[in-house]
Coordinates of C-alpha atoms in Angstrom, one line a residue:
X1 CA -33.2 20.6 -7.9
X2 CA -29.4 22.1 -7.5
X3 CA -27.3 19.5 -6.1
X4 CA -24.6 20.5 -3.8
X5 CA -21.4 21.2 -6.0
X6 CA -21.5 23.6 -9.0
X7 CA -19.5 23.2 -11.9
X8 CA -15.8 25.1 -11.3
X9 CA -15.7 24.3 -7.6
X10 CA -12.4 22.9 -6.8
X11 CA -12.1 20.1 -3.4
X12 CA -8.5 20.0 -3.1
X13 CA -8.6 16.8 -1.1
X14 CA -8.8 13.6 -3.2
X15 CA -12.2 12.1 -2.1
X16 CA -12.9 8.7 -4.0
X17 CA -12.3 5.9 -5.6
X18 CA -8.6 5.1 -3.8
X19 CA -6.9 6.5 -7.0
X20 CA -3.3 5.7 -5.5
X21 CA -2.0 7.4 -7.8
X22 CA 1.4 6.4 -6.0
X23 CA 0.8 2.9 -5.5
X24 CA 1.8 1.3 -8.4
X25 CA 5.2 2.3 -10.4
X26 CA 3.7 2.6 -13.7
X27 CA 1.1 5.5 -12.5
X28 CA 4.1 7.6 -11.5
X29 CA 5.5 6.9 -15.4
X30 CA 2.3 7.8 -17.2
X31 CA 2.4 11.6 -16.6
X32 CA 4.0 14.3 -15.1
X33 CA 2.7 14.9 -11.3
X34 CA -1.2 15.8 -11.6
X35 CA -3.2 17.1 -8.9
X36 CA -5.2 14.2 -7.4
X37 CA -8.4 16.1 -6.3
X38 CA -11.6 16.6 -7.8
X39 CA -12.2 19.5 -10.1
X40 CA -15.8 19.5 -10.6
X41 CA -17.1 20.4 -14.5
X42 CA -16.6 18.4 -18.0
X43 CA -15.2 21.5 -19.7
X44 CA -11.3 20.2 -19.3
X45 CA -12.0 17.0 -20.2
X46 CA -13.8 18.2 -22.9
X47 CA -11.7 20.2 -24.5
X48 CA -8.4 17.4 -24.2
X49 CA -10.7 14.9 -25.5
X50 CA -11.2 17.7 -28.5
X51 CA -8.1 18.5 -29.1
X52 CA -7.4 14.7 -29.8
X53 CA -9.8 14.3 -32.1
X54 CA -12.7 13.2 -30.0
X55 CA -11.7 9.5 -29.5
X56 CA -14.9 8.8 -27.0
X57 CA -17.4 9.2 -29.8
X58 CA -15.5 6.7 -32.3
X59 CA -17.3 3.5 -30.4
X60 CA -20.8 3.4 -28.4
X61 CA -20.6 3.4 -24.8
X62 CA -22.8 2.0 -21.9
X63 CA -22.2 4.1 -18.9
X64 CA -22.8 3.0 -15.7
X65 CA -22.8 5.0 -12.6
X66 CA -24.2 4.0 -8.7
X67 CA -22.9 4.1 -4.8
X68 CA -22.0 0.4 -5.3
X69 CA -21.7 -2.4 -7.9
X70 CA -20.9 -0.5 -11.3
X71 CA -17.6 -2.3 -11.9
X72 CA -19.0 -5.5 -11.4
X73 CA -21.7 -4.5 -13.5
X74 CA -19.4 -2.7 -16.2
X75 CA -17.1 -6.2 -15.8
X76 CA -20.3 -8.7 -16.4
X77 CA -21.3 -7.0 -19.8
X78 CA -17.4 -6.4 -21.3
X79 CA -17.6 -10.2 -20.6
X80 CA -20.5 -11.1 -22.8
X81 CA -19.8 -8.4 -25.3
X82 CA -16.5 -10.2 -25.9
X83 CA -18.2 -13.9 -25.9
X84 CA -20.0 -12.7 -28.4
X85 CA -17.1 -11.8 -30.8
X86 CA -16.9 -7.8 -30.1
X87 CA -14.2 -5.7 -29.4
X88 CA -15.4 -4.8 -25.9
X89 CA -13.5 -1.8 -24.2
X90 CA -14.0 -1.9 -20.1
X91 CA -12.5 1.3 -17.9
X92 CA -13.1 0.6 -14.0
X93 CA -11.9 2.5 -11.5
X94 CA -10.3 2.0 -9.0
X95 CA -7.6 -0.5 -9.3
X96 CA -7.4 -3.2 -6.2
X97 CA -3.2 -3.6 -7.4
X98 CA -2.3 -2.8 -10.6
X99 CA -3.0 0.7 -12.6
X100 CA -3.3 -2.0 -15.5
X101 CA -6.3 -3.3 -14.2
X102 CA -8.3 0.0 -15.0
X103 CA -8.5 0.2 -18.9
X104 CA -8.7 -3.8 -20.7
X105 CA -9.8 -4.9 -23.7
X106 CA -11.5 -8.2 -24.7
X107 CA -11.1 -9.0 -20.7
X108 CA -7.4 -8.5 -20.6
X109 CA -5.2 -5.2 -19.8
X110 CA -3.3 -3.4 -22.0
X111 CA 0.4 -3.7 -21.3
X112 CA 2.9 -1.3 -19.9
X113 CA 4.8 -0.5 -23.0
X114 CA 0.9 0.3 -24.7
X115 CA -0.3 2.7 -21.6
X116 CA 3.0 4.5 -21.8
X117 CA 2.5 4.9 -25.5
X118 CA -0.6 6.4 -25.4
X119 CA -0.2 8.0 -22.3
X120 CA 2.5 10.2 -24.1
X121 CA 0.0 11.0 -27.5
X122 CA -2.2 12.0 -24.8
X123 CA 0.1 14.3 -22.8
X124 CA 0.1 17.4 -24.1
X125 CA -3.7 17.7 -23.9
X126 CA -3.3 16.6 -20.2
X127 CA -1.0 19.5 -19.4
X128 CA -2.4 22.1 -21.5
X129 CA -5.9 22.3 -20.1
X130 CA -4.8 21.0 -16.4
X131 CA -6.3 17.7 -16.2
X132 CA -6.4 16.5 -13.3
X133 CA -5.4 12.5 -12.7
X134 CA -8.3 11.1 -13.0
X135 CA -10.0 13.7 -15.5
X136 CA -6.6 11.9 -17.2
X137 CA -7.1 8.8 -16.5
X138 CA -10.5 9.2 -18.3
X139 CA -8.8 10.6 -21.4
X140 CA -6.7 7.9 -21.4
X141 CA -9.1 5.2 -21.7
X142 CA -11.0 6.6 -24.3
X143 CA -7.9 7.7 -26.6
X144 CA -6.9 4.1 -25.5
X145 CA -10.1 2.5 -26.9
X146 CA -10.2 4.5 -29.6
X147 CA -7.0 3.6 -30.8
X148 CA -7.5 0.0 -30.2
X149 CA -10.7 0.1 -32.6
X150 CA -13.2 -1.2 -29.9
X151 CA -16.5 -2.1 -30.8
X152 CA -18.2 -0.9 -27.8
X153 CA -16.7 0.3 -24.5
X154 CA -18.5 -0.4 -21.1
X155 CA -17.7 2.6 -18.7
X156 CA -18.1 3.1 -15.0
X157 CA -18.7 6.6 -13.7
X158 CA -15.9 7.7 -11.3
X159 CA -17.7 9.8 -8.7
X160 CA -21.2 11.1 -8.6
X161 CA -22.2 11.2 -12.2
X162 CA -23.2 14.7 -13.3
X163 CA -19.6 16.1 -13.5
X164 CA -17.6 13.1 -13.4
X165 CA -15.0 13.1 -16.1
X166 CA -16.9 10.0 -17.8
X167 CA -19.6 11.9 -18.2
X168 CA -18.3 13.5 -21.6
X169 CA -19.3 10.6 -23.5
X170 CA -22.7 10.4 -25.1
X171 CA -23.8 6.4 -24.3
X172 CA -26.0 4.3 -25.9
X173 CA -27.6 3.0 -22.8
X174 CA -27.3 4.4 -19.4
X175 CA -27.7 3.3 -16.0
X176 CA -27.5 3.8 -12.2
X177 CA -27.0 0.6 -9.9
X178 CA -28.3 2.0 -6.3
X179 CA -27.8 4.8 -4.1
X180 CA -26.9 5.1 -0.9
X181 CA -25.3 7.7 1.4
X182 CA -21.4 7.8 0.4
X183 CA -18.9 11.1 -0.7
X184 CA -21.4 13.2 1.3
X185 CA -18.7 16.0 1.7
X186 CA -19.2 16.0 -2.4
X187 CA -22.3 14.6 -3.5
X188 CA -24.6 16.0 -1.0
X189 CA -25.6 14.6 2.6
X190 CA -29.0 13.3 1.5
X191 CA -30.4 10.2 -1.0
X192 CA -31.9 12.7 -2.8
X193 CA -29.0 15.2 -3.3
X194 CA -26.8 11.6 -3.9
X195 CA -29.7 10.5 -6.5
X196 CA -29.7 14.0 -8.3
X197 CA -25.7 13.8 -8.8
X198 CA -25.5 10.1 -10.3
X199 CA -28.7 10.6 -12.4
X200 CA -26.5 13.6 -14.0
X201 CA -25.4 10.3 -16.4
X202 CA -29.0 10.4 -18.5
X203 CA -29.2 12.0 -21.7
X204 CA -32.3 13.3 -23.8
X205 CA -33.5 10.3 -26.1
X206 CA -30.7 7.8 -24.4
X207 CA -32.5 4.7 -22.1
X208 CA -31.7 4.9 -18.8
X209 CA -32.1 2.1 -16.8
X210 CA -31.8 1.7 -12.8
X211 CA -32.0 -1.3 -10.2
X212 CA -32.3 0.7 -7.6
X213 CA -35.8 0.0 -5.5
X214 CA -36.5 2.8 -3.2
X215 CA -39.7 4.3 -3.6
X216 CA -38.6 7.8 -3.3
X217 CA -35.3 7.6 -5.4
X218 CA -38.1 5.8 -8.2
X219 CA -40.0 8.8 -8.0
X220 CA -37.0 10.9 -8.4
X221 CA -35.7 8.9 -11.2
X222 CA -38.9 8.8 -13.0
X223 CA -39.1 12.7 -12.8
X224 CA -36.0 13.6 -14.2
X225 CA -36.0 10.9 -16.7
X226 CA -39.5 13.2 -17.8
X227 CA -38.5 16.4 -17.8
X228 CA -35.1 15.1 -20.0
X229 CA -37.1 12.6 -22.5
X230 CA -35.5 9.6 -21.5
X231 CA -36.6 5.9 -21.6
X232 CA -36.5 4.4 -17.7
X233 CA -36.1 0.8 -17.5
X234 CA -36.8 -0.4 -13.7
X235 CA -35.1 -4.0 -12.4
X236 CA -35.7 -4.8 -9.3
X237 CA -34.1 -9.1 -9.2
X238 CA -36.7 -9.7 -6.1
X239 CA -39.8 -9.4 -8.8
X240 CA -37.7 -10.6 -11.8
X241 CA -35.2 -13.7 -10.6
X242 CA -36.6 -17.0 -10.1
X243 CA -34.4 -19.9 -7.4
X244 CA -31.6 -17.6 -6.9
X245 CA -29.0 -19.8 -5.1
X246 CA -25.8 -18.4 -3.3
X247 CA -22.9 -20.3 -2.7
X248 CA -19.1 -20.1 -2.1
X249 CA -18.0 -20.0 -5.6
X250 CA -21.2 -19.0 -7.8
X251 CA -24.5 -17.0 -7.3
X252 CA -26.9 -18.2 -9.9
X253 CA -31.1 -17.5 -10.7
X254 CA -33.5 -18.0 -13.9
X255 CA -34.8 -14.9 -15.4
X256 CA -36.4 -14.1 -18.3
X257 CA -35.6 -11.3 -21.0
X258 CA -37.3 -10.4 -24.3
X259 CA -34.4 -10.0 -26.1
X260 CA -32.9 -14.6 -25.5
X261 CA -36.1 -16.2 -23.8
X262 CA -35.8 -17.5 -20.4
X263 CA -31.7 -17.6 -19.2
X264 CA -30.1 -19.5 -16.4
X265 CA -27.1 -17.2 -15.3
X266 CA -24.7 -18.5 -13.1
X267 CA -21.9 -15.6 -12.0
X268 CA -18.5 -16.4 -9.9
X269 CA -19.5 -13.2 -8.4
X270 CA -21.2 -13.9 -4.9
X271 CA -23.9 -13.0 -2.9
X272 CA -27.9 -12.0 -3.2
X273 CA -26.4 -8.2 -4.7
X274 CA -24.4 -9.7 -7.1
X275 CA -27.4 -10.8 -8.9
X276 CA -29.4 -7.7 -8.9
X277 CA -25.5 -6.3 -10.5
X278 CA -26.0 -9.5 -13.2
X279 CA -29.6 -8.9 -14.0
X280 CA -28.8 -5.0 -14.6
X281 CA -26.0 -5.8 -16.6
X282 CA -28.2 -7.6 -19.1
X283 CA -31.1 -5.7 -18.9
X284 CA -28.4 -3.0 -19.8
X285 CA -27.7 -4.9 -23.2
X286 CA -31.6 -5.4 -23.9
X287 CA -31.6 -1.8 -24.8
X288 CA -28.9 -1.7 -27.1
X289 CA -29.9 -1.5 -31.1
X290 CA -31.5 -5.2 -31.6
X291 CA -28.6 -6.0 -34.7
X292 CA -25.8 -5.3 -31.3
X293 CA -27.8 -8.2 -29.4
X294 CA -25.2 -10.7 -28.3
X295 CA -26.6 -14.3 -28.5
X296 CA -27.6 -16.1 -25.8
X297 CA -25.0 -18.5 -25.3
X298 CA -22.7 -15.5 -25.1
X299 CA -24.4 -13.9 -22.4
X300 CA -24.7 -17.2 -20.4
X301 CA -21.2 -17.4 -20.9
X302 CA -19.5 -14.4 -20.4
X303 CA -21.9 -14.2 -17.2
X304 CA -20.1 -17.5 -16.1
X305 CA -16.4 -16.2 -17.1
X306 CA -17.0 -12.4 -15.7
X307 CA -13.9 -11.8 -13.7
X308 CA -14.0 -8.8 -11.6
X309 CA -11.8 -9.0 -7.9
X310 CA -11.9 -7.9 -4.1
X311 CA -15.9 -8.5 -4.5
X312 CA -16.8 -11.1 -2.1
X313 CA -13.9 -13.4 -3.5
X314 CA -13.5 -16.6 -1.9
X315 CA -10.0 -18.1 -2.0
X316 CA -8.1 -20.9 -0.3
X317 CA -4.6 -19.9 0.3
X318 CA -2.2 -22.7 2.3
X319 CA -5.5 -24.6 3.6
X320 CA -7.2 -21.2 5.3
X321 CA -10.5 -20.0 3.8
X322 CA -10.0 -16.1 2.9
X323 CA -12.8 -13.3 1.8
X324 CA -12.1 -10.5 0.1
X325 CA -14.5 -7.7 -0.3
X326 CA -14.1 -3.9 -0.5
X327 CA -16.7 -2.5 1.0
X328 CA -16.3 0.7 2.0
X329 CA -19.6 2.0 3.0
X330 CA -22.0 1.3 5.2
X331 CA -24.4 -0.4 2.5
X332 CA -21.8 -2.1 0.8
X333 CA -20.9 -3.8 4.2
X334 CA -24.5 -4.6 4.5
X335 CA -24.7 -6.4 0.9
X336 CA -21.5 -8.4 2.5
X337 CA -23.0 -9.4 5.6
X338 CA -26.3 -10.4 3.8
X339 CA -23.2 -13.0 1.6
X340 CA -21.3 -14.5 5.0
X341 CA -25.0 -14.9 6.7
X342 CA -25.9 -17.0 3.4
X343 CA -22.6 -19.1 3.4
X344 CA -21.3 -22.3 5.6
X345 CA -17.8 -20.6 5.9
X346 CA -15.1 -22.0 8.6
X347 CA -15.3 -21.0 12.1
X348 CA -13.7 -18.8 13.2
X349 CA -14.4 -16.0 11.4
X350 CA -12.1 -13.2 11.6
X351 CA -12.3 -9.7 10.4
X352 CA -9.1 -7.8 9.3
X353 CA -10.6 -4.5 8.6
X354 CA -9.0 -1.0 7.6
X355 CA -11.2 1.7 6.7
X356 CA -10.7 5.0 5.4
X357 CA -11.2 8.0 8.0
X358 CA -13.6 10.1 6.1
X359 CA -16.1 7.0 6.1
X360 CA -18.6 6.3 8.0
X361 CA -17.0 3.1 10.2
X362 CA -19.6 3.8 13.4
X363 CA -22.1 2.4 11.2
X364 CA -19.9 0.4 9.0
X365 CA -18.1 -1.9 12.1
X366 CA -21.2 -3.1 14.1
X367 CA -23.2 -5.3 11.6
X368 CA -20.1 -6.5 10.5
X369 CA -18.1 -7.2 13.9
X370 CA -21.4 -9.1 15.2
X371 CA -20.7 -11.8 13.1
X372 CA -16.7 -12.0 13.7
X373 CA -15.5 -14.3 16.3
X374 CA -12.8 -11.5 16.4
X375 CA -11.3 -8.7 14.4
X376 CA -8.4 -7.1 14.0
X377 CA -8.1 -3.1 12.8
X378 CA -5.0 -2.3 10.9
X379 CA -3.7 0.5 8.9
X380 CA -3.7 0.2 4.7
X381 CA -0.5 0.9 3.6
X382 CA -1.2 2.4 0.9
X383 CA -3.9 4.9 2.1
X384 CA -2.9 8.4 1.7
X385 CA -1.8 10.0 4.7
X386 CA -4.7 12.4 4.7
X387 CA -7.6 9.8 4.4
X388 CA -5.9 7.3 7.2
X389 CA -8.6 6.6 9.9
X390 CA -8.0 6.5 13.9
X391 CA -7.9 3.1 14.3
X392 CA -7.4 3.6 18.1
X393 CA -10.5 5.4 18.2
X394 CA -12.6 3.0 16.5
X395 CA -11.4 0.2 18.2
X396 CA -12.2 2.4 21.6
X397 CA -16.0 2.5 20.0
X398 CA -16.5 -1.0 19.0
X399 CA -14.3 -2.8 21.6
X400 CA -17.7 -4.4 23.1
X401 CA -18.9 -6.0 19.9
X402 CA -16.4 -9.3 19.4
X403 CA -12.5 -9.6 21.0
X404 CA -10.3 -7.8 18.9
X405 CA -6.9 -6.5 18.1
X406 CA -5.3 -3.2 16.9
X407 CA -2.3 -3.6 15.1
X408 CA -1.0 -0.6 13.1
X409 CA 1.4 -3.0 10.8
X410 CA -0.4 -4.4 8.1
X411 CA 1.8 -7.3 7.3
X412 CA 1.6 -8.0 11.7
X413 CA -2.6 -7.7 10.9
X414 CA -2.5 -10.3 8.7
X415 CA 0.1 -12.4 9.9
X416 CA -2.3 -12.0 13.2
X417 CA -5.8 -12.9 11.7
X418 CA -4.4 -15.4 10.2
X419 CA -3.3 -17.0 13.3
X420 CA -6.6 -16.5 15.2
X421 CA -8.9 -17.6 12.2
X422 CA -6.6 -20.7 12.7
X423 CA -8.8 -23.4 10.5
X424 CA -11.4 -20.9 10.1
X425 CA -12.2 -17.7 7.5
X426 CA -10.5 -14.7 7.8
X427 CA -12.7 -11.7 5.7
X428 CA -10.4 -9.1 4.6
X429 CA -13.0 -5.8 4.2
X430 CA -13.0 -1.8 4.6
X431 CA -11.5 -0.4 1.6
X432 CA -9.6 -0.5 -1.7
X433 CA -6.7 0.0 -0.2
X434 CA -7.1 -3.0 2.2
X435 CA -8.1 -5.7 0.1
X436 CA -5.7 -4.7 -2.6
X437 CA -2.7 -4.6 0.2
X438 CA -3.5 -8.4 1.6
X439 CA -3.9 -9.5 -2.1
X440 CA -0.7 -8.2 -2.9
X441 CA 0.9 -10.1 0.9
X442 CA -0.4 -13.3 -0.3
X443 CA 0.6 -13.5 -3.9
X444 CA -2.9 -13.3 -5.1
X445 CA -3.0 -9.8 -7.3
X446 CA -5.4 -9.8 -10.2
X447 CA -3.1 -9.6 -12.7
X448 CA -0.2 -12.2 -11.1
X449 CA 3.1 -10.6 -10.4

């Protein structure tokens, strides 16, 4: 089956992952301007990576790739690689406020005066076989890694999987979260045409594993994983997770594993998909090499101590009740839904939503306004020109679903939801861009000030 790019086939238009390159002063100091589009093909990255000295085969790697979920994922098992006394590398993508965010070791960022250090060993390789930024960005963390002697580096796939930069590396375990209809204008306007691109992340003799639970991507999974001689591993936390509770500040459920016996895992990461995203992560470490099986305790408590933002967090700020998620498809604002439906949040509830324009808000805005009390549509500020969405349009579309507000000024939108949540919730939602802006407005950014 051909999926719908070919290797060499330049998209000038940046499509993913809300690299704002822009948006934070350090990016802007790390190299000279790169194009910020997508270049499909490994052979670049390749050969910078070679030229270096090949710094992504120095450490194993578990690569994980999916429409939604890999960074939290990618987040839980840095955490319990690190509880358990490893050097654990974790690259993410894309940052919610801080560039710094993206590449962290033992669960904390590298700092400036590091980046910009290896950034310039890495340089000349950038420039001489025209990276682009996140084809550098990839080169970066792994030179990063590398010369930080990691003992392991978890990975998330940037877009797609099959000629995503990340893809270079040769993992020790593999995996694919879900899949779901997202990048269409790259990865192909079917789930099968989707699947085909993010299973592109197995390798001959390397165990694959998948919590996705559609029949037909299974099918599809199980064929390829044949014809390439790979090892599928199958979680489905429906059939596998016992008492799953959800709650403001956990999500928690007994499962058990072959490698530690039966686990209770509780996660600050909430809602029902959050513990399908736990139970892959350590289904993921079941397949590494027995002798690189963290113990128990440290999977029960880097589970506990995972910290990955913007995915359904739950914060009090000056007495109001706030949600951040960053959904920005239509089945990532389903998973969020399913979270507010499960919790007691304040009434109101208002929705301060900006979405991307080459998304799919017509399907994205209805489950999600039927449970707002009102919404406000605003503008990101730091969503590139080209990707801004009609907000006047949308709200023209959806103006029968709840009372609502369009207010182009972010700092207004906020200012505004916060006054009609009044004792209530307001759920900041809709993109990268829009979560990481409000964090920013109310002093909350991952990494502080």
């Amino acid at each position: 089956m051909e999926g719908p790019r070919s290797a060499g086939v330049k998209v000038l238009s940046s499509p993913d992952r809300l690299d704002r390159p822009f948006s934070d002063p350090l990016v802007v100091r790390l190299f000279p301007p790169l194009a910020t589009g997508v270049h499909w093909g490994l052979e670049r990255t390749q050969m910078a990576l070679q030229a270096l000295g090949n710094p992504h085969q120095a450490y194993p790697v578990l690569h994980v790739g999916g429409t939604n979920g890999k960074g939290s994922v990618v987040s839980t098992m840095s955490s319990i690689l690190t509880h358990a006394g490893m050097r654990a590398g974790c690259f993410t993508s894309p940052h919610l406020c801080s560039f710094r965010e993206r590449i962290q070791i033992g669960g904390r960022p590298l700092s400036d005066e590091a980046l910009m250090g290896y950034a310039a060993e890495v340089t000349d390789a950038v420039l001489q076989f025209g990276l682009t930024f996140f084809e550098a960005v990839t080169v970066l963390g792994f030179h990063a890694f590398a010369r930080e002697g990691v003992d392991v580096a978890a990975v998330e796939v940037g877009l797609g999987g099959r000629f995503d930069a990340t893809n270079v590396c040769s993992p020790q375990v593999s995996a694919v979260t879900n899949v779901a209809l997202d990048h269409a204008d790259y990865l192909g306007d079917t789930l099968a045409q989707i699947a085909f691109e993010k299973a592109g992340v197995m390798k001959a003799g390397v165990p694959f594993v998948t919590a996705e639970t559609d029949p037909e991507i299974l099918r599809q999974f199980r064929s390829l994983a044949s014809e390439r001689g790979v090892r599928m591993v199958e979680v489905d936390v429906a059939d596998e997770a016992e008492d799953i509770v959800v709650a403001v500040d956990h999500t928690s459920f007994d499962v058990e594993t072959r490698a530690w016996g039966p686990l209770r895992l509780r996660t600050p990461l909430v809602g029902l998909h959050q513990a399908a995203n736990t139970l892959l992560a350590v289904r993921i470490l079941e397949q590494m090499p027995q002798g690189m099986w963290p113990p128990a305790v440290a999977v029960q408590a880097g589970v506990e101590t995972v910290v990955h933002p913007g995915r359904d967090q739950i914060e009090v700020v000056d007495g109001k009740t706030w949600v951040f998620d960053v959904a920005h498809n239509t089945a990532g604002i389903l998973s969020l839904v399913d979270t507010v439906d499960r919790l007691d949040l304040p009434r109101p509830l208002v929705v301060l939503v900006g979405v991307l324009g080459d998304k799919d808000w017509r399907s994205m805005l209805p489950p999600l306004f039927a449970r707002a009390d009102y919404a406000v549509l605003t503008q990101a500020p730091s969503a590139p020109p080209e990707r801004r969405w009609d907000a006047t349009v949308a709200a023209d579309a959806v103006a029968h679903l709840c009372p609502m507000r369009l207010e182009g000024d972010f700092a207004e939108a906020m200012k505004r939801a916060r006054a009609e949540a009044g004792d209530g919730t307001v759920l900041v939602t809709g993109s990268v861009h829009t979560v990481g802006s409000a964090l920013t407005l109310l002093g909350r950014e991952p990494l502080g000030h």
